[in-house]
XYZ file of C-alpha atoms in Angstrom:
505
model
C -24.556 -36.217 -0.675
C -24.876 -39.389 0.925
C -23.565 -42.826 -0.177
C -26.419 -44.796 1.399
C -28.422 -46.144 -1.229
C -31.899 -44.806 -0.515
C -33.775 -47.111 -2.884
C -32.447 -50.136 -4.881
C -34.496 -52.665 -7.060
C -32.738 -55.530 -8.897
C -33.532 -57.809 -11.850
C -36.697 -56.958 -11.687
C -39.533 -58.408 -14.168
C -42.998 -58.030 -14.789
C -45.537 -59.189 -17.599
C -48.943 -58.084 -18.978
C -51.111 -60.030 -21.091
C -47.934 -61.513 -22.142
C -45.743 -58.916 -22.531
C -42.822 -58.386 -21.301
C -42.840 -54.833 -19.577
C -39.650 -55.130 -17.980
C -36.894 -57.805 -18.003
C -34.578 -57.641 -15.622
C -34.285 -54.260 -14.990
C -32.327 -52.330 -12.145
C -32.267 -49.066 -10.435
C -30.512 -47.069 -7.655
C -30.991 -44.240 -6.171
C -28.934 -42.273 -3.110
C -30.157 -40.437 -0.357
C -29.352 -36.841 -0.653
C -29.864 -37.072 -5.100
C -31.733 -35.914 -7.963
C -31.996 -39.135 -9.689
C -33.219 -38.923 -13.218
C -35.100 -41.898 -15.431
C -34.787 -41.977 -19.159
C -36.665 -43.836 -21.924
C -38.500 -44.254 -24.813
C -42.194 -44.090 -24.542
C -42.826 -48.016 -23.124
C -39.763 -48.610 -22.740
C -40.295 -49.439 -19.070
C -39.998 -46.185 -16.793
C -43.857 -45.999 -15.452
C -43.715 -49.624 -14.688
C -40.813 -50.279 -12.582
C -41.560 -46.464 -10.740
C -45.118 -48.666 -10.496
C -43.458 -51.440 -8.801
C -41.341 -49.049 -6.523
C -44.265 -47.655 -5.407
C -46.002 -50.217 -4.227
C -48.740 -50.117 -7.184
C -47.323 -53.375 -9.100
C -45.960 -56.438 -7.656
C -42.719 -57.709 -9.360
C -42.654 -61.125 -11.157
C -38.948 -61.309 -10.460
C -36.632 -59.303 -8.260
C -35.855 -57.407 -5.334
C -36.753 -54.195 -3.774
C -34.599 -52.359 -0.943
C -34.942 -49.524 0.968
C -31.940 -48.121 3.180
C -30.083 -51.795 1.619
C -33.286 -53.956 3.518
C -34.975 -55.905 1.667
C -39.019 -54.808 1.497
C -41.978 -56.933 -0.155
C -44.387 -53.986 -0.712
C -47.966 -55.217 -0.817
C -49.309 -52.253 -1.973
C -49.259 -48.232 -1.912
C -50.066 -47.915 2.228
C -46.788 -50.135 2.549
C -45.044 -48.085 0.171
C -46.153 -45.013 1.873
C -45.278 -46.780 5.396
C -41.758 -46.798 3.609
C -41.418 -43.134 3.232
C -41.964 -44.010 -0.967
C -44.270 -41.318 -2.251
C -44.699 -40.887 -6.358
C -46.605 -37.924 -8.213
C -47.907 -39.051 -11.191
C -48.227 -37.640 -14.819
C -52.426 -37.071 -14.560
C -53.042 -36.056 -10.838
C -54.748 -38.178 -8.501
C -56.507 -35.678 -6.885
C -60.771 -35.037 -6.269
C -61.291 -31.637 -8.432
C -64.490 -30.831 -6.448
C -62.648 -30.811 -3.108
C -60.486 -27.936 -1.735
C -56.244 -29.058 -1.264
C -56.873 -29.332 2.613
C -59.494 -32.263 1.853
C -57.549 -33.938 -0.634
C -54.376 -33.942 1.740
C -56.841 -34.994 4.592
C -57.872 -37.980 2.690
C -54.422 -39.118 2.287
C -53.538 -38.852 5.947
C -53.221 -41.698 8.059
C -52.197 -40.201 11.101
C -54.978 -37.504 11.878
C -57.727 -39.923 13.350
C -58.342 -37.663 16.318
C -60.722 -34.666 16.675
C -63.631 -33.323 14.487
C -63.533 -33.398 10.893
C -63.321 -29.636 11.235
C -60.629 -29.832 13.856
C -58.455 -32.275 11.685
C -59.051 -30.121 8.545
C -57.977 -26.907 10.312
C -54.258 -29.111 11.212
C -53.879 -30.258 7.849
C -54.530 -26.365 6.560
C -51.433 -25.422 9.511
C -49.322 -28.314 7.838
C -49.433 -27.351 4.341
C -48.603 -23.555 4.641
C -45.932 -24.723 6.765
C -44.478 -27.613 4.293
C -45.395 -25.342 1.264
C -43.065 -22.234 2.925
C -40.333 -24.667 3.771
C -40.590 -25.067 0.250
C -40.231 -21.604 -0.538
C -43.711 -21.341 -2.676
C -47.498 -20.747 -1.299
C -50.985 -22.756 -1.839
C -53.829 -21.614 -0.523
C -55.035 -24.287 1.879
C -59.207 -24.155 1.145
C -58.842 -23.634 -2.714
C -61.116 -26.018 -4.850
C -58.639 -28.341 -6.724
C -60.522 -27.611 -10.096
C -60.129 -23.849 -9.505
C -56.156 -24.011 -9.254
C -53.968 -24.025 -12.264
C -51.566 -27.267 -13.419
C -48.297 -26.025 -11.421
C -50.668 -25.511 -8.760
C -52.401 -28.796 -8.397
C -48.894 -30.217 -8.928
C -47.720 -28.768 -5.675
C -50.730 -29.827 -3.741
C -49.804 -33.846 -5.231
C -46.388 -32.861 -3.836
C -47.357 -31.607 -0.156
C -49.849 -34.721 -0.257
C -46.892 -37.260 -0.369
C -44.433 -35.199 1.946
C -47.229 -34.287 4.307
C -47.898 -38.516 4.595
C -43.941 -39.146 5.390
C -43.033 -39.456 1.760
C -38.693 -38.867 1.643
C -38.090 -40.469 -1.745
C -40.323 -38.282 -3.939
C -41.079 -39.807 -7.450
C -41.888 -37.481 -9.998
C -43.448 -39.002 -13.618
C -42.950 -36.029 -16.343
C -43.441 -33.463 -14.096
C -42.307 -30.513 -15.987
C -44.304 -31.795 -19.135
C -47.286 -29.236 -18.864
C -45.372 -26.185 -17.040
C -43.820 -23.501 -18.573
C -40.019 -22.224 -18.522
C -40.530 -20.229 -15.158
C -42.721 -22.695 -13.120
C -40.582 -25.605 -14.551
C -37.286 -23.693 -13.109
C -39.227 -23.272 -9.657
C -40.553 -26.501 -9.637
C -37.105 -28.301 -10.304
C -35.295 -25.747 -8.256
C -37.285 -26.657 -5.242
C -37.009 -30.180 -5.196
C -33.474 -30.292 -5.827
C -33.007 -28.355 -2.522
C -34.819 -30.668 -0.884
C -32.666 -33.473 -2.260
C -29.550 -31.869 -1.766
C -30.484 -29.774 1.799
C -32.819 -32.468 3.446
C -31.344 -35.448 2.451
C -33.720 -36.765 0.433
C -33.797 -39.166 -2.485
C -35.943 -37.498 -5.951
C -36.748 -39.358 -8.806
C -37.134 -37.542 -11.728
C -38.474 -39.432 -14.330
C -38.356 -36.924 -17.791
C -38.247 -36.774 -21.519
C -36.795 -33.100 -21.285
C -32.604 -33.726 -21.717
C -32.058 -30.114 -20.615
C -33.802 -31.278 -17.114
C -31.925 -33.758 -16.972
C -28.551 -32.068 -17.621
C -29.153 -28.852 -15.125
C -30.962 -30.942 -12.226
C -29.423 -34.678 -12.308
C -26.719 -35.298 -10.088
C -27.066 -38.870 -11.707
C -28.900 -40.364 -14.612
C -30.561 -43.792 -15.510
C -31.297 -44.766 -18.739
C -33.894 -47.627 -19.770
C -34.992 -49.341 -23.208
C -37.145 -51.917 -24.030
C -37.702 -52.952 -20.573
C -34.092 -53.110 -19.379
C -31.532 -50.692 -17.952
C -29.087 -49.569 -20.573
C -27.085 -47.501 -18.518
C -26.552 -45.140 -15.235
C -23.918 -42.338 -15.440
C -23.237 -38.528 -14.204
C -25.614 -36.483 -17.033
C -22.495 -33.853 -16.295
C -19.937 -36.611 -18.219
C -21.646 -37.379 -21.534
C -23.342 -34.453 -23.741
C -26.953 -33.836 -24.801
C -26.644 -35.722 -28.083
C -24.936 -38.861 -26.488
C -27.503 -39.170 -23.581
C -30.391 -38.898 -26.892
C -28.440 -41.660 -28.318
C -28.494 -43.634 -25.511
C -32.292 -43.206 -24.546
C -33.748 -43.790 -28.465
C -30.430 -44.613 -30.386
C -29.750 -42.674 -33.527
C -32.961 -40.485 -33.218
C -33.734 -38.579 -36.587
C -32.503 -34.701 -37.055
C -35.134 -32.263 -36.283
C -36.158 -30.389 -39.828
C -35.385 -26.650 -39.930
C -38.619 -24.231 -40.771
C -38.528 -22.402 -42.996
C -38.702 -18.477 -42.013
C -41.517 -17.065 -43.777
C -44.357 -19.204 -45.759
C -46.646 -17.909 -48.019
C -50.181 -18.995 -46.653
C -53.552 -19.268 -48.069
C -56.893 -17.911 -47.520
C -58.485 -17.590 -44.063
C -59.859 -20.658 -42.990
C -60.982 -19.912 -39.519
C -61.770 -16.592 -38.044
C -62.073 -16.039 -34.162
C -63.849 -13.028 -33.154
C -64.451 -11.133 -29.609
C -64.731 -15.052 -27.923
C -65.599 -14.426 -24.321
C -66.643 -16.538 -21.417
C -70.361 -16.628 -20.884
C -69.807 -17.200 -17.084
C -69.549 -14.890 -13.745
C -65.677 -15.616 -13.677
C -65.045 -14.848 -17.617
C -61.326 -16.911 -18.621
C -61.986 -16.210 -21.852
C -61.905 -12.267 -22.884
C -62.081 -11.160 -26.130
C -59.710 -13.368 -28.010
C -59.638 -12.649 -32.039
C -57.007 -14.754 -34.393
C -57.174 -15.464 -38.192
C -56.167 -18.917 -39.300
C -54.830 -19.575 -42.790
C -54.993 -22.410 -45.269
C -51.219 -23.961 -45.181
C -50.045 -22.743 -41.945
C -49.310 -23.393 -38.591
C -50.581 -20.802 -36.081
C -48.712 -21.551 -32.437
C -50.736 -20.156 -29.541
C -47.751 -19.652 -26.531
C -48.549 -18.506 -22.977
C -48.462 -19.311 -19.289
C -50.566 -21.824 -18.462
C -54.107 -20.735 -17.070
C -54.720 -17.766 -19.129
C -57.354 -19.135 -21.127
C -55.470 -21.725 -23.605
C -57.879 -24.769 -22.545
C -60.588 -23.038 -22.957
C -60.011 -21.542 -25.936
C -59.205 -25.716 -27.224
C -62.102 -26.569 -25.791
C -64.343 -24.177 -27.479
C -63.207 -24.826 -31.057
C -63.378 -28.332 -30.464
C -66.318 -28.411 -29.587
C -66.645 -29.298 -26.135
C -69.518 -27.464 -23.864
C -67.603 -24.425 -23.305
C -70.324 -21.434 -22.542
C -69.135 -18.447 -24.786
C -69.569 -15.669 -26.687
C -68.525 -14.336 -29.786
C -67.919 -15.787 -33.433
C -65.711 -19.011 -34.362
C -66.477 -18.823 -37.975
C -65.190 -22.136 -40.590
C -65.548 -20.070 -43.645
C -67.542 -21.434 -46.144
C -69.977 -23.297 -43.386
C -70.985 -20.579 -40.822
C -70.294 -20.702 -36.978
C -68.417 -23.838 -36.152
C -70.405 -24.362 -33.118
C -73.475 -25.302 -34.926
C -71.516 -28.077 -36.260
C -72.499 -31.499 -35.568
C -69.597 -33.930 -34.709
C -70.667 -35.717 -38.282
C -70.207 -32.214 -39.920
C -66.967 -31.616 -38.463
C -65.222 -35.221 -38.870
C -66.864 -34.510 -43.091
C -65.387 -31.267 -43.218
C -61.975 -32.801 -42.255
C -61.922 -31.061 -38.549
C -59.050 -32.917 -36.496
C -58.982 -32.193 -33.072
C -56.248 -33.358 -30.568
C -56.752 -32.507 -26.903
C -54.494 -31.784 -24.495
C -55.436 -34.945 -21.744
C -56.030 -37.993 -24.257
C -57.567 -39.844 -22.104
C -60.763 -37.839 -20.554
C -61.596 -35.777 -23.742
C -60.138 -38.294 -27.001
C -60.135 -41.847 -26.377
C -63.021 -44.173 -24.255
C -59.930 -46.010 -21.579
C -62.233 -48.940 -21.110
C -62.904 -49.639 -24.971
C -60.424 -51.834 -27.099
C -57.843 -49.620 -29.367
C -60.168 -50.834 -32.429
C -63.522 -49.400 -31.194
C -61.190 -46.285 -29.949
C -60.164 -46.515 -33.673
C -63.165 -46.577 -35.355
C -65.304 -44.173 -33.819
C -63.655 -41.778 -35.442
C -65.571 -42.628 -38.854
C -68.680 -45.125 -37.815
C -71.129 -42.406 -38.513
C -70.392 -42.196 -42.084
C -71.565 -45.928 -42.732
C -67.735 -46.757 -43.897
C -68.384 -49.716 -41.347
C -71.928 -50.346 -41.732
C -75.081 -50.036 -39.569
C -74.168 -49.020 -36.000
C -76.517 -52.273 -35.074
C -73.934 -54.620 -37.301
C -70.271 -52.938 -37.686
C -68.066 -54.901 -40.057
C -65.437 -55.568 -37.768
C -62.894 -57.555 -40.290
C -62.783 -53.893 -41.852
C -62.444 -52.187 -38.465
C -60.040 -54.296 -37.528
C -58.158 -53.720 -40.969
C -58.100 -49.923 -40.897
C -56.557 -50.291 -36.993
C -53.600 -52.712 -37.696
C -52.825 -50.395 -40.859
C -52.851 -47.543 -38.541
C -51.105 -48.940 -35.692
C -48.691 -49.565 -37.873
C -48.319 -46.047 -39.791
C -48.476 -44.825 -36.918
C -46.204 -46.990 -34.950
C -48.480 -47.304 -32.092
C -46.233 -49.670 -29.541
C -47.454 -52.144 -26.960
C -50.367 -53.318 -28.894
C -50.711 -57.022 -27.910
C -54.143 -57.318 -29.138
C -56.465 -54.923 -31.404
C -58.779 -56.099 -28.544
C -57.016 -54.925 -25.415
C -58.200 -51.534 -23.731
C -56.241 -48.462 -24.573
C -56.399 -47.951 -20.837
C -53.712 -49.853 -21.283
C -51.466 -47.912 -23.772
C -48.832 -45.737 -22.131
C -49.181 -41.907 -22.529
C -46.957 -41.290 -25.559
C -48.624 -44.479 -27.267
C -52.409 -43.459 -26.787
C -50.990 -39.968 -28.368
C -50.373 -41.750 -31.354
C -53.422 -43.429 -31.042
C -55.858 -40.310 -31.107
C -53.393 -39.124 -34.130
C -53.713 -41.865 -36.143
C -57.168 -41.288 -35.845
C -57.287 -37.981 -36.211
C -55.427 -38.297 -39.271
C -57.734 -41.100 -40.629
C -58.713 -39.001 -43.309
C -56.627 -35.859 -45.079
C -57.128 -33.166 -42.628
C -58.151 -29.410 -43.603
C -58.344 -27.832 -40.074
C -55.958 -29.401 -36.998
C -56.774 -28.033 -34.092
C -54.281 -29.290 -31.658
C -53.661 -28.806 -27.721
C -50.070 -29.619 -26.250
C -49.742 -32.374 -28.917
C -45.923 -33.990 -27.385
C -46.673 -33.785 -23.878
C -45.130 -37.040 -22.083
C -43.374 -38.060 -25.511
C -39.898 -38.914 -25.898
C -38.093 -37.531 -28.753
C -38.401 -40.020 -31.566
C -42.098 -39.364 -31.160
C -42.090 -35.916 -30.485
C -40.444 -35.437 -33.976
C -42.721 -38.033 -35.454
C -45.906 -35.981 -34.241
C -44.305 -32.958 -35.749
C -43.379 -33.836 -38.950
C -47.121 -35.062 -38.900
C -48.508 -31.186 -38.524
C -45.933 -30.125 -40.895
C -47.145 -32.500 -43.588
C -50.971 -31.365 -42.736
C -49.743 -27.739 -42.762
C -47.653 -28.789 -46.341
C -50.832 -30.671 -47.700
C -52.973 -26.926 -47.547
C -54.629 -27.610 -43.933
C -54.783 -25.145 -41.409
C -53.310 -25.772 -38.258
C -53.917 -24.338 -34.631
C -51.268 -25.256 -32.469
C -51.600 -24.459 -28.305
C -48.856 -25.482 -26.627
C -47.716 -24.064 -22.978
C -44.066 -25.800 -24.258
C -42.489 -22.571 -26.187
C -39.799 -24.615 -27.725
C -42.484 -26.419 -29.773
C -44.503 -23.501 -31.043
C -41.211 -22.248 -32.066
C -40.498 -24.914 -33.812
C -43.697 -25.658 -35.660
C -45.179 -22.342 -35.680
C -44.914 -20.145 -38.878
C -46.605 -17.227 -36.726
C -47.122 -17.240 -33.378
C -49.867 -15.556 -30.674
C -49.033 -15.097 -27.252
C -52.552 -15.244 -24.915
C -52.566 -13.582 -22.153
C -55.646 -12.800 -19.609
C -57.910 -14.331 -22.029
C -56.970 -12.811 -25.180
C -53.982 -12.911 -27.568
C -52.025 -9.740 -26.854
C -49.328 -10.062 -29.636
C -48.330 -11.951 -32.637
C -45.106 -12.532 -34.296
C -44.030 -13.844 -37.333
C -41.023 -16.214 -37.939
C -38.345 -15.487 -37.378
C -39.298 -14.457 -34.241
C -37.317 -13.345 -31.169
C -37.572 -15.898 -28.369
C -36.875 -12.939 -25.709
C -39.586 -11.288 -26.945
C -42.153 -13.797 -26.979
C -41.169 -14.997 -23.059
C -41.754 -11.185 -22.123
C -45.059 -10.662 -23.343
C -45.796 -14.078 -21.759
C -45.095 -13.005 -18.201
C -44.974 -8.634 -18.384
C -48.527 -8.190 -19.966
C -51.178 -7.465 -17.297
């Protein structure tokens, strides 16, 4: 590995609506290094990656590539600078195939036909994705391709523009063991064989300790710390990133549950290209029931479905005691206690361009708690949200007004929870409920569906991250090709669970 400092930004500040994002913070990282970037949720990672990549400006402070100074006025100059950053919720156009999305990002193909230009493009990325060592079919539609899939295609897009410090925002956060392993595996080599500099910005410690060659650690908008990972162990680096973070609870190994609470019965796809294929599951009053699987083998749809969103299927999703929960209305549900937590917060559970209160309070406006929808009482509105923001501990809430656009990932989480959670819930159904959280609120989310779970609700928990349906799960279901092709009850055998992910056909 190289010496040369690839990228270097000093003292740098920045400010929104008055707060203070970042204060003074600094980062380094070599050519030739898997650089990884620890911290809290807000605590400052997003926005100084922001600023390196030309999306913010800094208030204060200096950025340098190759030791030169740079003033980046935006992502073409940071792209100009070989800077290129995959971000948490792709940037990509679902509708178009991977060649058009690369295409668009492409400065340097100006010449020939659209057809011509989209043919070199296709040539580049099977080339780029075999140096790689993985494949993407060049004229896929985005919205056809799994999540490790359109990952790779966000990856080729930055390399395939010049991109040779690569920064990657929770990138293992919605992969599973094996495409995590290939994921990380491939752009350490290109670190370490190419020469390039990788950013690796992660809540997941064991990433951190098998990939980092180094390891920066940020809190409350300031750098705390940059070591070797290989020098301190996992506990000290958790102390570092949240301080003294609360000790996981053990489950226990068998629970007695209650009656069924929500039968699933032969639920098929009603399309040409079925995903879902026959999936049946019982859930019980006072337990969890953890869904694991490779990713793309029907899990969202299956979330989708019993949430309520306009999934076309078959079958019987029966709340017992009210008949199909599809003819639910969305007043029905939220009176029945139905909590629902989708996997991406921001297209399917909160309104981005609507304050946190209104985000709040639509969870409950159609049950007249705030009045007329032509004249809400917004003292009270604004009472239940502070209360809970604060249960909650929803951070980086200037103002009750400000958009939850504006709430980092892990924060608008706690957001839909709180929510969610508004009233005493009797059915959870939850999809990948820590993805992009740090630890402290990992655990705090957990301990959330354990108290549900504790209080008599059922709870259906989908999660592609098999450490947390082990965790949380009291028995688990393993989905694969559109139907759950196993169960296991705790305590169950880990091995086990990973083979009938990948081996069933």
């Amino acid at each position: 590995m190289s010496n040369q400092n690839a990228i270097r930004l000093d003292s740098v500040s920045k400010s929104f609506d008055g707060f203070k994002a970042l204060s003074e913070a600094s980062f380094t990282a070599r050519w030739g290094e898997v650089h990884a970037l620890l911290g809290e949720n807000g605590a400052g990672k997003s926005s100084l990656m922001n600023i390196a990549a030309g999306l913010y400006a800094p208030e204060t402070g200096s950025l340098f590539i190759d030791d030169n100074a740079v003033r980046l006025n935006g992502p073409l100059d940071a792209a100009a600078q070989g800077i290129g950053m995959v971000h948490q919720h792709f940037k990509l156009v679902k509708p178009f195939t991977v060649a058009e999305n690369i295409l668009l990002g492409l400065r340097n193909l100006q010449t020939g036909t659209y057809r011509q230009r989209l043919a070199q493009v296709a040539e580049q990325i099977t080339a780029m994705a075999a140096s790689l060592g993985f494949s993407i079919e060049p004229h896929a539609r985005v919205d056809q391709l799994s999540v490790a899939e359109q990952q790779r295609v966000e990856i080729l897009k930055v390399l395939l523009a010049g991109a040779r410090i690569l920064i990657l925002d929770e990138p293992t956060a919605v992969l599973t063991d094996a495409e995590a392993e290939n994921l990380l595996t491939t752009v350490q080599n290109f670190a370490h064989q190419e020469g390039a500099a990788v950013i690796l910005v992660t809540h997941k410690m064991n990433d951190v300790m098998r990939y980092a060659d180094q390891v920066t650690v940020m809190r409350t908008g300031s750098t705390v710390a940059s070591l070797k990972p290989q020098t301190v162990s996992v506990g000290e680096l958790v102390k570092l990133t949240v301080g003294d973070a609360p000790t996981p609870p053990q489950i226990p190994a068998s629970r007695a549950a209650g009656e069924v609470k929500l039968a699933v019965r032969d639920l098929r796809s009603s399309s040409d290209a079925p995903v879902l294929r026959g999936v049946n599951l019982e859930l019980r009053s006072g337990e969890i029931y953890g869904i694991a699987g490779v990713g793309g083998n029907g899990q969202s749809e299956l979330a989708g479905a019993l949430m309520g969103l306009p999934e076309p299927v078959s079958g019987e999703m029966e709340l017992v005691g009210e008949g199909d929960l599809n003819s639910l209305s969305a007043a029905r549900r939220r009176e029945l206690g139905i909590a629902c937590i989708p996997a991406d917060r921001y297209s399917s559970a909160l309104a981005a361009p609507l304050s946190i209160s209104d985000n709040f309070a639509m969870g409950d406006v159609h049950s007249g708690r705030y009045g007329p929808f032509w004249f809400l009482r917004r003292k009270r509105i604004e009472a239940d949200t502070a209360a809970a923001v604060a249960e909650f501990d929803v951070q980086g809430v200037r103002s009750l007004q400000q958009k939850a656009a504006l709430l980092s990932g892990g924060n608008a989480q706690k957001l839909v929870i709180a929510r969610e959670f508004a009233r005493i819930p009797q059915l959870v159904i939850v999809h990948s409920p820590s993805r992009g959280l740090d630890v402290r609120a990992t655990l705090a989310v957990h301990e959330r569906l354990r108290s549900a779970r504790d209080a008599g609700a059922a709870v259906l928990l989908i999660s592609e991250d098999l450490d947390e349906v082990m965790a949380l799960a009291d028995r688990i279901g393993v989905m694969s090709a559109g139907r759950i092709i196993g169960e296991f009850a705790q305590p169950a055998d880990r091995q086990a669970i990973g083979q009938a992910m990948v081996n069933h056909v």
